[in-house]
mmCIF file of C-alpha atoms in Angstrom:
data_model
loop_
_atom_site.group_PDB
_atom_site.id
_atom_site.type_symbol
_atom_site.label_atom_id
_atom_site.label_comp_id
_atom_site.label_asym_id
_atom_site.label_seq_id
_atom_site.Cartn_x
_atom_site.Cartn_y
_atom_site.Cartn_z
ATOM 1 C CA MET A 1 29.876 14.343 14.192
ATOM 2 C CA GLU A 2 27.156 12.951 11.616
ATOM 3 C CA ARG A 3 23.669 13.082 12.786
ATOM 4 C CA VAL A 4 20.991 9.947 12.896
ATOM 5 C CA VAL A 5 17.779 10.540 10.851
ATOM 6 C CA SER A 6 15.220 8.227 11.985
ATOM 7 C CA LYS A 7 13.461 6.630 8.987
ATOM 8 C CA LEU A 8 9.534 6.830 9.061
ATOM 9 C CA LYS A 9 7.891 3.596 9.985
ATOM 10 C CA VAL A 10 5.623 2.360 7.014
ATOM 11 C CA LEU A 11 2.818 0.892 7.307
ATOM 12 C CA PHE A 12 0.363 -0.245 3.560
ATOM 13 C CA LEU A 13 -2.588 -1.904 5.450
ATOM 14 C CA CYS A 14 -5.153 -3.283 2.579
ATOM 15 C CA THR A 15 -7.847 -5.931 3.008
ATOM 16 C CA GLY A 16 -5.179 -9.241 2.273
ATOM 17 C CA ASN A 17 -2.054 -8.284 1.871
ATOM 18 C CA SER A 18 -1.949 -9.577 -1.416
ATOM 19 C CA CYS A 19 -1.245 -7.209 -3.820
ATOM 20 C CA ARG A 20 -2.428 -3.142 -3.620
ATOM 21 C CA SER A 21 -0.342 -3.665 0.170
ATOM 22 C CA GLN A 22 2.674 -5.614 -1.352
ATOM 23 C CA MET A 23 3.259 -2.636 -4.387
ATOM 24 C CA ALA A 24 3.027 0.218 -2.255
ATOM 25 C CA GLU A 25 6.148 -1.674 -0.156
ATOM 26 C CA GLY A 26 8.252 -2.330 -2.107
ATOM 27 C CA TRP A 27 8.196 1.071 -3.929
ATOM 28 C CA ALA A 28 9.039 1.627 -1.056
ATOM 29 C CA ARG A 29 12.003 0.036 -0.116
ATOM 30 C CA ARG A 30 12.832 0.555 -3.737
ATOM 31 C CA LEU A 31 12.313 4.262 -4.351
ATOM 32 C CA LYS A 32 12.276 6.178 -0.704
ATOM 33 C CA GLY A 33 14.928 3.823 1.338
ATOM 34 C CA ASP A 34 16.273 6.042 3.000
ATOM 35 C CA VAL A 35 13.942 8.030 5.108
ATOM 36 C CA ILE A 36 11.185 5.496 4.639
ATOM 37 C CA GLU A 37 11.585 1.996 7.019
ATOM 38 C CA PRO A 38 7.847 -0.721 4.969
ATOM 39 C CA TYR A 39 6.338 -2.358 6.251
ATOM 40 C CA SER A 40 2.915 -3.855 4.829
ATOM 41 C CA ALA A 41 -0.343 -5.333 5.830
ATOM 42 C CA GLY A 42 -3.340 -7.429 6.022
ATOM 43 C CA ILE A 43 -6.848 -7.290 7.992
ATOM 44 C CA GLU A 44 -7.199 -10.727 6.356
ATOM 45 C CA LYS A 45 -3.718 -13.169 5.021
ATOM 46 C CA HIS A 46 -4.749 -13.750 1.677
ATOM 47 C CA GLY A 47 -0.986 -15.209 -0.174
ATOM 48 C CA ILE A 48 1.157 -13.324 -2.664
ATOM 49 C CA ASN A 49 -0.441 -12.035 -5.623
ATOM 50 C CA PRO A 50 1.355 -14.063 -8.180
ATOM 51 C CA HIS A 51 0.281 -10.588 -11.288
ATOM 52 C CA ALA A 52 1.089 -9.047 -8.884
ATOM 53 C CA VAL A 53 4.863 -10.215 -8.281
ATOM 54 C CA LYS A 54 5.174 -10.439 -12.059
ATOM 55 C CA VAL A 55 4.501 -7.143 -12.554
ATOM 56 C CA MET A 56 6.441 -5.496 -9.960
ATOM 57 C CA ALA A 57 9.261 -7.631 -11.680
ATOM 58 C CA GLU A 58 8.592 -6.523 -15.083
ATOM 59 C CA ALA A 59 9.326 -2.972 -13.105
ATOM 60 C CA GLY A 60 12.325 -3.800 -11.792
ATOM 61 C CA VAL A 61 11.210 -4.548 -7.828
ATOM 62 C CA ASP A 62 11.602 -7.751 -6.893
ATOM 63 C CA ILE A 63 8.193 -8.685 -4.332
ATOM 64 C CA SER A 64 8.668 -12.538 -3.905
ATOM 65 C CA LYS A 65 10.544 -12.570 -0.898
ATOM 66 C CA GLN A 66 7.045 -10.632 0.269
ATOM 67 C CA TYR A 67 4.975 -12.362 2.209
ATOM 68 C CA SER A 68 1.013 -11.743 3.397
ATOM 69 C CA LYS A 69 0.564 -10.989 6.663
ATOM 70 C CA THR A 70 -1.282 -9.279 8.826
ATOM 71 C CA PRO A 71 -0.754 -5.724 11.503
ATOM 72 C CA ALA A 72 -0.111 -8.669 14.527
ATOM 73 C CA ASP A 73 2.075 -10.535 12.566
ATOM 74 C CA LEU A 74 4.867 -7.373 12.674
ATOM 75 C CA GLY A 75 4.773 -7.192 16.226
ATOM 76 C CA PRO A 76 5.352 -4.195 18.454
ATOM 77 C CA VAL A 77 5.941 -1.616 15.445
ATOM 78 C CA GLN A 78 5.390 1.432 16.683
ATOM 79 C CA PHE A 79 4.153 3.212 13.075
ATOM 80 C CA ASP A 80 4.656 6.621 12.212
ATOM 81 C CA TYR A 81 1.615 6.156 9.800
ATOM 82 C CA VAL A 82 -0.693 3.731 8.469
ATOM 83 C CA VAL A 83 -1.586 4.270 4.841
ATOM 84 C CA THR A 84 -4.430 2.175 4.017
ATOM 85 C CA VAL A 85 -4.795 1.245 -0.013
ATOM 86 C CA CYS A 86 -8.045 -0.250 -0.091
ATOM 87 C CA GLY A 87 -11.860 0.668 1.103
ATOM 88 C CA ASP A 88 -11.874 -2.146 3.415
ATOM 89 C CA ALA A 89 -8.714 -1.466 5.289
ATOM 90 C CA ASN A 90 -10.409 2.490 5.382
ATOM 91 C CA GLU A 91 -13.140 1.074 7.162
ATOM 92 C CA GLN A 92 -11.957 -1.523 9.169
ATOM 93 C CA CYS A 93 -8.859 0.087 10.103
ATOM 94 C CA PRO A 94 -7.407 -1.165 13.670
ATOM 95 C CA ILE A 95 -6.201 0.944 16.802
ATOM 96 C CA PHE A 96 -2.500 1.365 16.415
ATOM 97 C CA PRO A 97 -1.158 2.413 19.780
ATOM 98 C CA GLY A 98 1.476 5.368 19.546
ATOM 99 C CA LYS A 99 1.406 7.722 17.218
ATOM 100 C CA ALA A 100 -0.159 6.884 14.193
ATOM 101 C CA LYS A 101 -1.466 8.682 11.934
ATOM 102 C CA VAL A 102 -3.995 6.858 8.767
ATOM 103 C CA VAL A 103 -4.235 7.804 5.329
ATOM 104 C CA HIS A 104 -6.648 6.503 3.490
ATOM 105 C CA ALA A 105 -5.193 6.611 -0.307
ATOM 106 C CA GLY A 106 -7.411 4.536 -2.183
ATOM 107 C CA PHE A 107 -6.610 1.757 -4.810
ATOM 108 C CA ASP A 108 -8.612 0.335 -7.875
ATOM 109 C CA ASP A 109 -8.375 -3.738 -6.911
ATOM 110 C CA PRO A 110 -6.377 -5.571 -9.782
ATOM 111 C CA PRO A 111 -7.622 -8.882 -8.821
ATOM 112 C CA LYS A 112 -11.026 -7.957 -8.292
ATOM 113 C CA LEU A 113 -11.188 -5.827 -11.617
ATOM 114 C CA THR A 114 -9.819 -8.655 -13.210
ATOM 115 C CA ARG A 115 -11.558 -11.512 -11.982
ATOM 116 C CA HIS A 116 -13.397 -12.609 -15.329
ATOM 117 C CA LEU A 117 -10.584 -12.450 -17.609
ATOM 118 C CA PRO A 118 -8.387 -14.437 -18.580
ATOM 119 C CA ASP A 119 -4.523 -14.674 -17.651
ATOM 120 C CA GLY A 120 -2.608 -13.014 -20.435
ATOM 121 C CA GLU A 121 -2.272 -9.064 -21.646
ATOM 122 C CA GLU A 122 -5.417 -7.577 -20.981
ATOM 123 C CA LYS A 123 -5.274 -9.119 -17.405
ATOM 124 C CA LEU A 124 -2.051 -7.574 -16.661
ATOM 125 C CA SER A 125 -2.828 -4.428 -18.134
ATOM 126 C CA VAL A 126 -4.631 -3.419 -15.304
ATOM 127 C CA TYR A 127 -2.329 -4.548 -12.772
ATOM 128 C CA ARG A 128 0.127 -2.471 -14.625
ATOM 129 C CA ARG A 129 -2.090 0.803 -14.467
ATOM 130 C CA VAL A 130 -2.882 -0.057 -10.732
ATOM 131 C CA ARG A 131 0.530 -0.760 -10.385
ATOM 132 C CA ASP A 132 1.958 2.797 -11.749
ATOM 133 C CA GLU A 133 -0.518 4.321 -9.761
ATOM 134 C CA ILE A 134 0.737 3.435 -6.937
ATOM 135 C CA ARG A 135 4.977 4.500 -7.613
ATOM 136 C CA LYS A 136 3.347 8.378 -8.317
ATOM 137 C CA PHE A 137 2.117 8.047 -4.636
ATOM 138 C CA VAL A 138 4.824 7.062 -2.659
ATOM 139 C CA GLU A 139 6.828 9.165 -4.478
ATOM 140 C CA THR A 140 5.099 12.327 -3.079
ATOM 141 C CA LEU A 141 6.126 10.267 0.160
ATOM 142 C CA PRO A 142 6.662 11.965 3.564
ATOM 143 C CA ALA A 143 5.356 15.477 1.776
ATOM 144 C CA THR A 144 2.147 14.091 1.010
ATOM 145 C CA PHE A 145 1.037 12.709 4.699
ATOM 146 C CA GLN A 146 1.191 16.001 5.796
ATOM 147 C CA ASN A 147 -1.780 17.490 3.264
ATOM 148 C CA ARG A 148 -3.357 14.249 3.637
ATOM 149 C CA ILE A 149 -4.478 14.757 7.007
ATOM 150 C CA LEU A 150 -5.309 18.215 6.715
ATOM 151 C CA ALA A 151 -7.270 17.005 4.402
ATOM 152 C CA GLN A 152 -8.608 14.059 5.781
ATOM 153 C CA ALA A 153 -10.026 16.964 8.870
ATOM 154 C CA SER A 154 -11.012 18.939 6.726
ATOM 155 C CA SER A 155 -13.816 16.794 4.660
ATOM 156 C CA PRO A 156 -17.702 16.688 6.580
ATOM 157 C CA HIS A 157 -17.846 13.365 4.311
ATOM 158 C CA PRO A 158 -14.480 11.877 3.515
ATOM 159 C CA SER A 159 -14.434 10.355 -0.295
ATOM 160 C CA PRO A 160 -15.785 7.152 -1.197
ATOM 161 C CA PRO A 161 -13.662 4.319 -1.866
ATOM 162 C CA LYS A 162 -12.219 4.234 -5.568
ATOM 163 C CA GLU A 163 -12.913 0.524 -5.810
ATOM 164 C CA GLU A 164 -15.962 -1.323 -5.328
ATOM 165 C CA ARG A 165 -16.853 -3.342 -2.210
ATOM 166 C CA GLY A 166 -17.414 -6.733 -2.872
#
């Protein structure tokens, strides 16, 4: 008799669900789809960032059909983990019913870091760097979850988010 293994339901949460959380959902679906059922959402909806779509496509991951949403738009999903991928989402993280454990894994905000740059390679290089950092994080899942939860619980002062608050 074959044993059915249920996938971990993981929500990647960001401020606007336009870039970092979308990338994380795409990577999780591509790299960990056998063990993770990924979702993404934002505290607000900002629409999907075209530069995020472009750099993910360069890496062979199509997120063009994903769309910006809030946790309420996802319905009554019982998440196992909620991963906040920015400081703002970590500070404003809503309460999730059930057993959801919140884990913070902050990444720089490409739109904020590149807002002064014209479209082109210099701007895209920032998106690519963050894309690759998110991939490296997703590659460590789900093993990293328990380590992060233990580290966050034992830390008297949580480390500040990497990106600046706006």
